XYZ file of C-alpha atoms in Angstrom:
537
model
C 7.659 -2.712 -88.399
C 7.101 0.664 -88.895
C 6.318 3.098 -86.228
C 4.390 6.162 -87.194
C 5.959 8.550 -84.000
C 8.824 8.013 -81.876
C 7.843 9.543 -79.351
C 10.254 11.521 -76.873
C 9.682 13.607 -73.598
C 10.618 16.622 -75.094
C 9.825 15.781 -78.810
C 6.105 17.159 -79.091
C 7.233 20.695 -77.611
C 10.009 21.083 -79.922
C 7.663 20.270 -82.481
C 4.730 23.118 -81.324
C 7.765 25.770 -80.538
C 9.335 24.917 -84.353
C 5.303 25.938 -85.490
C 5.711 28.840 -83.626
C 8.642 29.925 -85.811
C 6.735 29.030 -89.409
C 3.328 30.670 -87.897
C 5.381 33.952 -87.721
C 6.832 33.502 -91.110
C 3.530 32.991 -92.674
C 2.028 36.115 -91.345
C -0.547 34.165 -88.684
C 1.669 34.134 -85.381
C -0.826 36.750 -83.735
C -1.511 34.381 -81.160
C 1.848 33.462 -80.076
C 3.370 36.762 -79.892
C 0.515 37.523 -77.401
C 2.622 35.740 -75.379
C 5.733 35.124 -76.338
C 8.573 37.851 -77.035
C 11.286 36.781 -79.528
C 14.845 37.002 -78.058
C 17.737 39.267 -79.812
C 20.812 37.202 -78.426
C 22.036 34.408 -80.455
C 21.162 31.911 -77.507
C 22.613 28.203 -78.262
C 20.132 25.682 -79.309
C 18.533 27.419 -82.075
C 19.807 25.757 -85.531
C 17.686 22.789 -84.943
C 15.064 24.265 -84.219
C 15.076 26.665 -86.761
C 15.629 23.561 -89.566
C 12.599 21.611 -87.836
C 10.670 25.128 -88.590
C 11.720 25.437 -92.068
C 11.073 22.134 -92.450
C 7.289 22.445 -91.332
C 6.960 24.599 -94.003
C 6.738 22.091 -96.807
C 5.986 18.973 -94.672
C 3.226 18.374 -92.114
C 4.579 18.589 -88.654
C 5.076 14.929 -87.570
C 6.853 14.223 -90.392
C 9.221 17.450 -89.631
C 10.172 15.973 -86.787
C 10.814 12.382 -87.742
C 13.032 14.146 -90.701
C 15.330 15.140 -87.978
C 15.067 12.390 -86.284
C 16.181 10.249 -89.148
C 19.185 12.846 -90.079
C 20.296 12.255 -87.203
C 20.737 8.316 -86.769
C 22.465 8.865 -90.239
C 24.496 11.780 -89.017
C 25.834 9.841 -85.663
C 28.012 7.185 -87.480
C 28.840 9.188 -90.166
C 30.247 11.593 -88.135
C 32.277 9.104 -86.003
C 33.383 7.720 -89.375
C 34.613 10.855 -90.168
C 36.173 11.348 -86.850
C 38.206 7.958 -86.855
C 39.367 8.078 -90.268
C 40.565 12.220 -89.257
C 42.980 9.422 -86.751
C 43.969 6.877 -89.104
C 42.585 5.402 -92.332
C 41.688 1.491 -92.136
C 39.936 1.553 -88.934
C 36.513 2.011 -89.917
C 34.765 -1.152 -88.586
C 35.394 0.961 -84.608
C 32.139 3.167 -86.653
C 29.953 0.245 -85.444
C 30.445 1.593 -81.828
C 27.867 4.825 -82.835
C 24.958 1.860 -83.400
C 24.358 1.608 -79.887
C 24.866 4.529 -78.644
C 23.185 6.485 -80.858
C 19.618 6.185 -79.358
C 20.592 7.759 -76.113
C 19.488 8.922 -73.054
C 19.352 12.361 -74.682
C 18.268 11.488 -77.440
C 14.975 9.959 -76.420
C 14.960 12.086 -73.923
C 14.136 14.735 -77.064
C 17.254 16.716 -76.153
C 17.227 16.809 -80.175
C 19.428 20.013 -80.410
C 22.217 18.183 -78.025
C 21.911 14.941 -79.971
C 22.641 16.744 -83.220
C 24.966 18.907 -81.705
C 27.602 15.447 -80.828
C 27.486 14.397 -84.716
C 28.794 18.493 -85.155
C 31.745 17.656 -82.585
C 32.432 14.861 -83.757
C 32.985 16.175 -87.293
C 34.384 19.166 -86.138
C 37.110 17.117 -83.699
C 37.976 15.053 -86.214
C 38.600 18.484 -88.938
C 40.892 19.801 -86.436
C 42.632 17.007 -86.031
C 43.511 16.244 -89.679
C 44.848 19.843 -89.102
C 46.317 20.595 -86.107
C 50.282 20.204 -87.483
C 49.641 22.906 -89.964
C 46.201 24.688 -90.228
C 46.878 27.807 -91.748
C 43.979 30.512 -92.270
C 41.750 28.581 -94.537
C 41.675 25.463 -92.400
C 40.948 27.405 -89.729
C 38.198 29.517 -90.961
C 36.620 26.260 -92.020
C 37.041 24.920 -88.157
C 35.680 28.320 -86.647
C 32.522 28.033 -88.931
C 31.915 24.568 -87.605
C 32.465 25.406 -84.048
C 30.205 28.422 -84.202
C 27.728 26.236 -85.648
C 28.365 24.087 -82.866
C 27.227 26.696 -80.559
C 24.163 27.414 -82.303
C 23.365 23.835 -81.760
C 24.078 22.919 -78.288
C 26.500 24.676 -75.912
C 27.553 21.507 -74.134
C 29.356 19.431 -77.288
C 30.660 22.965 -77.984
C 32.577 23.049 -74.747
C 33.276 19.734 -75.255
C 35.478 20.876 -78.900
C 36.761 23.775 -76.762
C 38.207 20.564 -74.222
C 39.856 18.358 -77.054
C 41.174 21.695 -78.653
C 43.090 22.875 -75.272
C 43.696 19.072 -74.361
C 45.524 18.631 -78.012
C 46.841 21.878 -77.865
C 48.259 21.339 -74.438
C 49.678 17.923 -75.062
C 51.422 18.674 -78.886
C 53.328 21.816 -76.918
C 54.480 19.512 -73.774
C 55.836 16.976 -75.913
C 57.486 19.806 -78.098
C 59.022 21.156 -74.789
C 60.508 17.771 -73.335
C 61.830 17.244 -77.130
C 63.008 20.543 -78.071
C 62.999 23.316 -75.316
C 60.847 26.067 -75.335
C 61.737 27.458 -78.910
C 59.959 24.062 -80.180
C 57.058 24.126 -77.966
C 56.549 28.030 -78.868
C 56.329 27.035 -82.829
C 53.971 24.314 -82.055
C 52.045 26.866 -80.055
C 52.171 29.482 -83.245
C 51.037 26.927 -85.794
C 47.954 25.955 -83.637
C 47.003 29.883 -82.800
C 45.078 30.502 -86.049
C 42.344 27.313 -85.008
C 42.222 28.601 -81.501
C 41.733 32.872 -83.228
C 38.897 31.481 -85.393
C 36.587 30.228 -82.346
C 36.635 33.545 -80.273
C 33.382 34.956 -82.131
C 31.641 31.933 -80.701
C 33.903 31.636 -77.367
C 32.645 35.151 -76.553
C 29.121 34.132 -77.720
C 28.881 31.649 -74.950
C 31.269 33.423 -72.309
C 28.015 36.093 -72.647
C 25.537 33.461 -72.571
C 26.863 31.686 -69.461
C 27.624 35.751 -67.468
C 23.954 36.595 -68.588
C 21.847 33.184 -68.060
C 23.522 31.854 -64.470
C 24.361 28.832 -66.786
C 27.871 27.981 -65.335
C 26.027 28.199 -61.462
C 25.542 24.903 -60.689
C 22.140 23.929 -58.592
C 22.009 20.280 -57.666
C 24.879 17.319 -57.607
C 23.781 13.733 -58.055
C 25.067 11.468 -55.640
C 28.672 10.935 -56.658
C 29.255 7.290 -55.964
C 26.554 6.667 -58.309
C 26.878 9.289 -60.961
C 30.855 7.759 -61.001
C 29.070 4.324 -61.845
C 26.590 5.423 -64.078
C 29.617 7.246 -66.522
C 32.024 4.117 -65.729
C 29.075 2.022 -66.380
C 27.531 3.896 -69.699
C 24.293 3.408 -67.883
C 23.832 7.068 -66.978
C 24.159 7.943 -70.944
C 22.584 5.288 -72.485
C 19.619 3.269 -70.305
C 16.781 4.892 -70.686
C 13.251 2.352 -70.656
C 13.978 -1.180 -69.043
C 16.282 -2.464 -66.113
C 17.568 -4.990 -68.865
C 19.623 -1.912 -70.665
C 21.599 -2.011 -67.292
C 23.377 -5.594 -68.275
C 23.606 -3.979 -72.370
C 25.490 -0.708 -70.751
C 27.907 -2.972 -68.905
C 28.735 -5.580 -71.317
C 29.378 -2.461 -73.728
C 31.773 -0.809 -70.840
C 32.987 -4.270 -69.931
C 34.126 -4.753 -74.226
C 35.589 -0.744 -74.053
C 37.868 -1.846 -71.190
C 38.914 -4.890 -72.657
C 39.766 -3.313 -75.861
C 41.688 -0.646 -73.890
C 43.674 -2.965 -71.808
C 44.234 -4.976 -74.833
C 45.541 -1.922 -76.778
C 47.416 0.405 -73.852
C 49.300 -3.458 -74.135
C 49.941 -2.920 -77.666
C 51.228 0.592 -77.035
C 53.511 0.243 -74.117
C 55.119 -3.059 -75.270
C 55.869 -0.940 -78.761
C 57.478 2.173 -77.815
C 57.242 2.308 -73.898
C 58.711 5.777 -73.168
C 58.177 7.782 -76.412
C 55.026 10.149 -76.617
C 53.183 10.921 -79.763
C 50.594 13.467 -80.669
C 47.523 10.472 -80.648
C 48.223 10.132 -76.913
C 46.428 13.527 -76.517
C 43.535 11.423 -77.436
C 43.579 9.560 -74.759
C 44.268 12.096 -72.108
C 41.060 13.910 -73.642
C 39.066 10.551 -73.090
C 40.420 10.662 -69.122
C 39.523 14.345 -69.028
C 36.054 13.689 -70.292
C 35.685 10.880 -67.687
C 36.604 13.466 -65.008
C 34.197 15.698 -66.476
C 31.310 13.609 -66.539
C 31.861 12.313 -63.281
C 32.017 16.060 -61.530
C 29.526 18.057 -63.538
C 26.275 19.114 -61.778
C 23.246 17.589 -62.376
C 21.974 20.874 -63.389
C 22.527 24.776 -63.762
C 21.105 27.624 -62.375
C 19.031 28.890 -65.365
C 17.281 25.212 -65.759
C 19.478 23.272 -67.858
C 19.444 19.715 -66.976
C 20.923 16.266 -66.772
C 24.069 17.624 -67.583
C 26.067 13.944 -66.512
C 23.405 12.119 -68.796
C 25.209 14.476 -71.677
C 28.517 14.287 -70.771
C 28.554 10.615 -70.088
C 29.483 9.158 -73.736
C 31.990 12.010 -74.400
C 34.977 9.814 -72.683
C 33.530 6.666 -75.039
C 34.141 8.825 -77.787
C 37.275 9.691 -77.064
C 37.984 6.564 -76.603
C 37.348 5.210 -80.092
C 39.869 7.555 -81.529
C 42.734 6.617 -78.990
C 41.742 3.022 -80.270
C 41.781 4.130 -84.064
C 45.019 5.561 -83.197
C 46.582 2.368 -80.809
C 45.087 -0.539 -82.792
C 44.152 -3.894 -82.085
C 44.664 -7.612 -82.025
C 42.287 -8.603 -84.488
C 40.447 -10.929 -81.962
C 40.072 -7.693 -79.801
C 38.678 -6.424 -83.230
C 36.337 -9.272 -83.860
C 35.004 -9.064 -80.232
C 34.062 -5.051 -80.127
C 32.355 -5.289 -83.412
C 30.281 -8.596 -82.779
C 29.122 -7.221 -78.579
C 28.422 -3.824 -80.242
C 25.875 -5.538 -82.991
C 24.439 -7.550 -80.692
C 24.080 -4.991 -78.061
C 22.066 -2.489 -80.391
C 19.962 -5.529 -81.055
C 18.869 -6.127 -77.522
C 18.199 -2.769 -77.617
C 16.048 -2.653 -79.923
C 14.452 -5.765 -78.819
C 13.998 -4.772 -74.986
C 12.999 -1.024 -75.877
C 10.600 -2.233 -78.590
C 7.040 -2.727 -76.977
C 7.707 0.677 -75.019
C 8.135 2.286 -78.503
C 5.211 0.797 -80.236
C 2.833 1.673 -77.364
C 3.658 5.203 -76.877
C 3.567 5.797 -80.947
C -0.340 3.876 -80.911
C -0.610 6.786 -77.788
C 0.742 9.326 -79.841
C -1.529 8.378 -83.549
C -4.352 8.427 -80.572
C -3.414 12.036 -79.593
C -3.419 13.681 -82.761
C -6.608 12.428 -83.781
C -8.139 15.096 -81.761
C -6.962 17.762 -83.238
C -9.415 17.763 -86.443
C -11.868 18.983 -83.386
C -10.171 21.926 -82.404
C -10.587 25.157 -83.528
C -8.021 26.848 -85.614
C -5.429 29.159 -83.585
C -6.665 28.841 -80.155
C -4.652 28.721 -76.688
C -4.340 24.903 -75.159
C -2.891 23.183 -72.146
C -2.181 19.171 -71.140
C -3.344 18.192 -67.439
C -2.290 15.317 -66.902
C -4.444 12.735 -64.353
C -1.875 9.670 -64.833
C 1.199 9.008 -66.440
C 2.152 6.829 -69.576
C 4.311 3.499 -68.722
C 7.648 3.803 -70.199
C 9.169 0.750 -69.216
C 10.084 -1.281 -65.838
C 12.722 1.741 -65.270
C 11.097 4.676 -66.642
C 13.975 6.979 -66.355
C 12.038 8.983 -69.168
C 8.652 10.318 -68.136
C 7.048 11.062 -71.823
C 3.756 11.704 -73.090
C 3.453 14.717 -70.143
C 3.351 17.499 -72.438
C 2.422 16.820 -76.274
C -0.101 19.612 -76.717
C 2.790 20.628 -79.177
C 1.574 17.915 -81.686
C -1.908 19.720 -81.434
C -0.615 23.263 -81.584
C 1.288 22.622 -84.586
C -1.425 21.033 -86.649
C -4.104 23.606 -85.300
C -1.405 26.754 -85.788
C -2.397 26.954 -82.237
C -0.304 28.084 -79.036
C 0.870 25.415 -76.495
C 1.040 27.577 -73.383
C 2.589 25.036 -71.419
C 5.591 24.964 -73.881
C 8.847 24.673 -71.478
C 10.895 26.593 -73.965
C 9.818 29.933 -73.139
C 11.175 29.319 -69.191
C 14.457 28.839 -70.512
C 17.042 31.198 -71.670
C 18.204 28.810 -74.212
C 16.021 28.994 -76.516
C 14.444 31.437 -79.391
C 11.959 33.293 -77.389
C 10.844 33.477 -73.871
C 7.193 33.937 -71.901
C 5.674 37.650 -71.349
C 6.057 38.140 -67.867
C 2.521 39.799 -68.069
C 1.015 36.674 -69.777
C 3.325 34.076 -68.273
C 1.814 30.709 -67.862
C 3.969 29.325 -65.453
C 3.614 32.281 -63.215
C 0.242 33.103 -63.533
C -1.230 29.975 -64.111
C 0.229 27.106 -62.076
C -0.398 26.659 -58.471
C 2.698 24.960 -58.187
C 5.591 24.765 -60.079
C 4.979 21.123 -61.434
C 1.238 22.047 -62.015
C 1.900 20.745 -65.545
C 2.377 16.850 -63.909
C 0.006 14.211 -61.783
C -1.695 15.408 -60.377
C -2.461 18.808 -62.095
C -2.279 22.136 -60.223
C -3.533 25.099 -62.266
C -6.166 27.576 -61.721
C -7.938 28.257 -64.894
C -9.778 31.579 -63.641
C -6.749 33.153 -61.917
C -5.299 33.044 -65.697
C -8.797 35.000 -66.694
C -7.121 37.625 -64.822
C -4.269 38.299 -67.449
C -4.379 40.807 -70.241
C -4.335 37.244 -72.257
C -4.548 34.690 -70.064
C -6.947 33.013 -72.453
C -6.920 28.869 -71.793
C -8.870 28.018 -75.255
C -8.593 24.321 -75.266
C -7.878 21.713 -71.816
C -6.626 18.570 -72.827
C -6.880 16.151 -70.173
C -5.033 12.673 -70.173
C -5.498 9.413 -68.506
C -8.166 10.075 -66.723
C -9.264 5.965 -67.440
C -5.935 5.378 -65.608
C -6.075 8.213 -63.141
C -6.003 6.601 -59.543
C -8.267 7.364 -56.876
C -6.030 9.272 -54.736
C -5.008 11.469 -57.934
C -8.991 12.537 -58.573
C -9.513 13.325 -55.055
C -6.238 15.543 -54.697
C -7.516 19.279 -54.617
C -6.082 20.429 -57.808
C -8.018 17.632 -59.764
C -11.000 18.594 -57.840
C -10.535 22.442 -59.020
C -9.830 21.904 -62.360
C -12.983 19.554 -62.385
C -15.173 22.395 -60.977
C -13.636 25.192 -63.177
C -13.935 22.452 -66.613
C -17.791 21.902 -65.097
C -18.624 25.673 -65.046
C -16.735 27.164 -68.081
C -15.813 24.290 -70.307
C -17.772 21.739 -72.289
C -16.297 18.404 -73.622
C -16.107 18.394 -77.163
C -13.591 15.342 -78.237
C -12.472 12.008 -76.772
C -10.318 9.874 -78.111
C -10.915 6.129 -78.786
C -9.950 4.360 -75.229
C -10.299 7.562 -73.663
C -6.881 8.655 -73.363
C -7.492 11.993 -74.185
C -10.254 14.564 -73.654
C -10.879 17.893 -75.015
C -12.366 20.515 -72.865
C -13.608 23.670 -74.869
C -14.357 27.137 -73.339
C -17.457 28.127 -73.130
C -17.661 31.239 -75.857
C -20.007 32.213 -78.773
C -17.227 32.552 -81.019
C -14.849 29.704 -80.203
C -17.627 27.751 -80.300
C -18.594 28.795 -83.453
C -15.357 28.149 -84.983
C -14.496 24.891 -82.989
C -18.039 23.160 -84.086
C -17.097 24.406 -88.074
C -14.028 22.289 -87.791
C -15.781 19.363 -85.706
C -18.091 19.579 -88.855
C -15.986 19.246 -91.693
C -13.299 16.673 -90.219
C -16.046 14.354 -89.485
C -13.515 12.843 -87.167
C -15.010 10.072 -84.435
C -13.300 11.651 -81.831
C -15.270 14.994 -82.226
C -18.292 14.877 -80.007
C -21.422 16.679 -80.504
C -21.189 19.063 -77.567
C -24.018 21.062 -76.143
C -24.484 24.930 -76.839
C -22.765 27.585 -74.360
């Protein structure tokens, strides 16, 4: 079955910010640098989104996005692939492990530049450990390319490399100093210096970032008895839409322990006091667990579900130790047959979820013919999209991106000019989420923004209000007093101009000469059924 979006929480924003970029290439970003300034400092998570933006330059922007989309469910067990033959040739049927977990949490989350970003460490672990005996300069120009890449792409699988570097690092010296004395443990420590020279351009990129963003201040904690379960579990990395994933998260974590137990066996009964450098695999799978289990739930500067990222780290880690150890070849048979059928009932029990947010999405964009061409929109949202019986997700809250991108318009709700992490940031003079939210989750259900306080700004121009669910928006929600003030302000300064077919979404045009103008040109020529025939301002 094909499925014309996926769609993601953050997936339609990264899409209208990665316009932003090819607007200003192509000479027509006037309206977004109204409001946006363009930041100097080589912030991670920017190489995605600059290859979504030069990919909207030849392709039409859905299809950007489902390009990177598709790279990376190739890229994930390639790059484990990669990684386990780095360990030890033969063993590539433990590959099978990145089926399941490769539609993640974070990933349909639309954390796409931390998605991409584990492929890159993976790939990157697995080149330094082909050379970590030996690496000389050239290896280890190669390795510092792919870890500042790494950067670029996500900070957290960056500091993950920095982990199994100082973990390997650590472990290869100990071993050299309970075998050989210090003389032995200081060569091990010379032939390992030029990998660990070659990542201090991007080490003091990020020791910058996290001194200048509040990034390594942490803000909130999860409850840790059940942040412990959810990393023990998998279920805090991988469930995502329905409370069947639960049982698919354990019976994978239930196989991984077997197939541990099964081949720490193997190991001890082989050589039960001798140490060898694949062990360090292993104590960088603990070390992740530890990780995962302590980190934050999020940082001072507004990153987020920072366990939910970490949580599969250990599980890679894992599969190498296992790639090193081996197996019994039942042990073998049984990883590769639960992992199958456990990205099958994934797909099975995530399915229906999929299908109906994608008919949402097609819905959506057919709007967008009756917009006018580089105008200011925001979503208000009156009910929320079902994402499953767990909805740990809450998607379909903010995809005026989709619009922006096909209109070359400017989503001012984008999140990604809050954030530090990202290519540019809001004007504080023009800033949306100062200026024009009442409250700081104005953006959710029920809405709370005041259209006319925004009037107030040098730009605070709101061109377009698309409103969703209001056929699904419950009583309570349309009596709260934001609803009831954006009502009044869309009565008094707006006029309707599009609907989509079951009413999922409505868009509210401002009431000028000129937009009108240009918004009932378009409406004319796209001859689109959603386009209403709206009455003069």
């Amino acid at each position: 079955m094909a499925i014309p979006r996926f769609v993601t929480v953050d997936g339609a924003t990264h899409v209208g910010s990665a316009a932003v970029i090819r607007d200003v290439l192509q000479g027509a970003g006037a309206v977004h640098l109204r409001y946006l300034d363009f930041t100097a400092f080589p912030a991670p998570n920017i190489l995605p989104a600059i290859g979504l933006a030069l990919a909207t330059l030849v392709l039409e922007p859905a299809a950007s996005e489902k390009l990177l989309q598709i790279a990376y469910v190739i890229l994930m067990p390639l790059a484990l692939l990669y990684a386990l033959r780095s360990v030890r040739a033969g063993r590539d049927w433990l590959a099978i492990l990145a089926v399941p977990l490769t539609f993640t949490f974070a990933f349909q989350y639309g954390f796409y530049d931390f998605s991409v970003g584990v492929g890159l460490f993976l790939v990157a672990a697995g080149f330094l450990w082909r050379h970590r005996t030996a690496p000389g300069w050239r290896a280890a120009t190669v390795f510092g390319t792919l870890a500042f890449l790494l950067y670029l792409t996500h900070v957290v699988p960056f500091l993950n490399l920095l982990v199994f570097g100082g973990v390997v690092a650590t472990w290869r010296a100990t071993s050299a100093l309970i075998a050989g004395g210090p003389r032995a443990a200081a060569g091990v420590v010379a032939k390992m210096l030029p990998l660990a020279i070659s990542t201090l351009p991007s080490v003091v990129l990020a020791a910058a970032f996290f001194l200048t963003t509040d990034s390594a201040v942490p803000d909130k904690y999860l409850a840790l008895p059940l942040q412990i379960i959810g990393v023990l579990g998998l279920g805090l990395g991988l469930v995502t839409t329905d409370r069947l994933e639960i049982l698919v998260a354990v019976g994978l974590a239930v196989t991984l322990l077997v197939m541990f137990v099964d081949a720490l066996g193997r190991r001890l009964r082989e050589s039960p006091r001798a140490t060898s450098d694949e062990d360090a695999l292993l104590v960088y799978a603990v070390v992740a667990v530890l990780i995962a289990c302590l980190a934050p739930g999020s940082v001072a500067s507004g990153g987020s579900y920072i366990p939910e990222r970490l949580a599969l780290f250990p599980v890679y880690g894992l599969a190498l130790w296992l790639a090193a150890a081996g197996l019994r070849p039942w042990a073998a048979r049984l990883g590769g047959l639960v992992w199958l059928t456990a990205a099958a009932a994934l797909l099975v029990v995530r399915l229906p979820t999929t299908v109906r947010l994608s008919d949402a999405a097609v819905e959506y964009e057919a709007v967008a013919p009756c917009i006018a061409l580089q105008s200011t929109m925001i979503q208000v949202n009156l009910a929320r999209l079902s994402a499953g019986s767990l909805a740990r997700t809450d998607p379909f809250t903010s995809e005026t991106g989709r619009i922006a991108a096909v209109t070359r318009g400017h989503d001012l709700g984008s999140f990604e000019g809050t954030f530090p992490f990202f290519l540019f940031r809001n004007k504080p003079v023009n800033d949306p989420t100062r200026w024009l939210l009442t409250r700081p989750d104005g953006f959710g259900v029920p809405p709370g923004v005041d259209l006319a306080r925004y009037l107030a700004r040098p730009d605070g121009t709101v061109d377009y209000v698309l409103v969703v669910g209001r056929p699904m928006a419950s009583p309570e929600t349309l009596a709260d007093s934001g609803s009831v003030l954006l009502r009044d302000q869309l009565a008094h300064g707006y006029r309707l101009v599009a609907r989509s077919a079951s009413g999922l979404l409505e868009a509210w045009e401002r009431m000028s000469t000129s937009l009108a103008t240009a918004g009932d040109a378009r409406r004319r020529i796209a001859g689109s059924s959603a386009c209403l025939q709206a009455a003069a301002p």
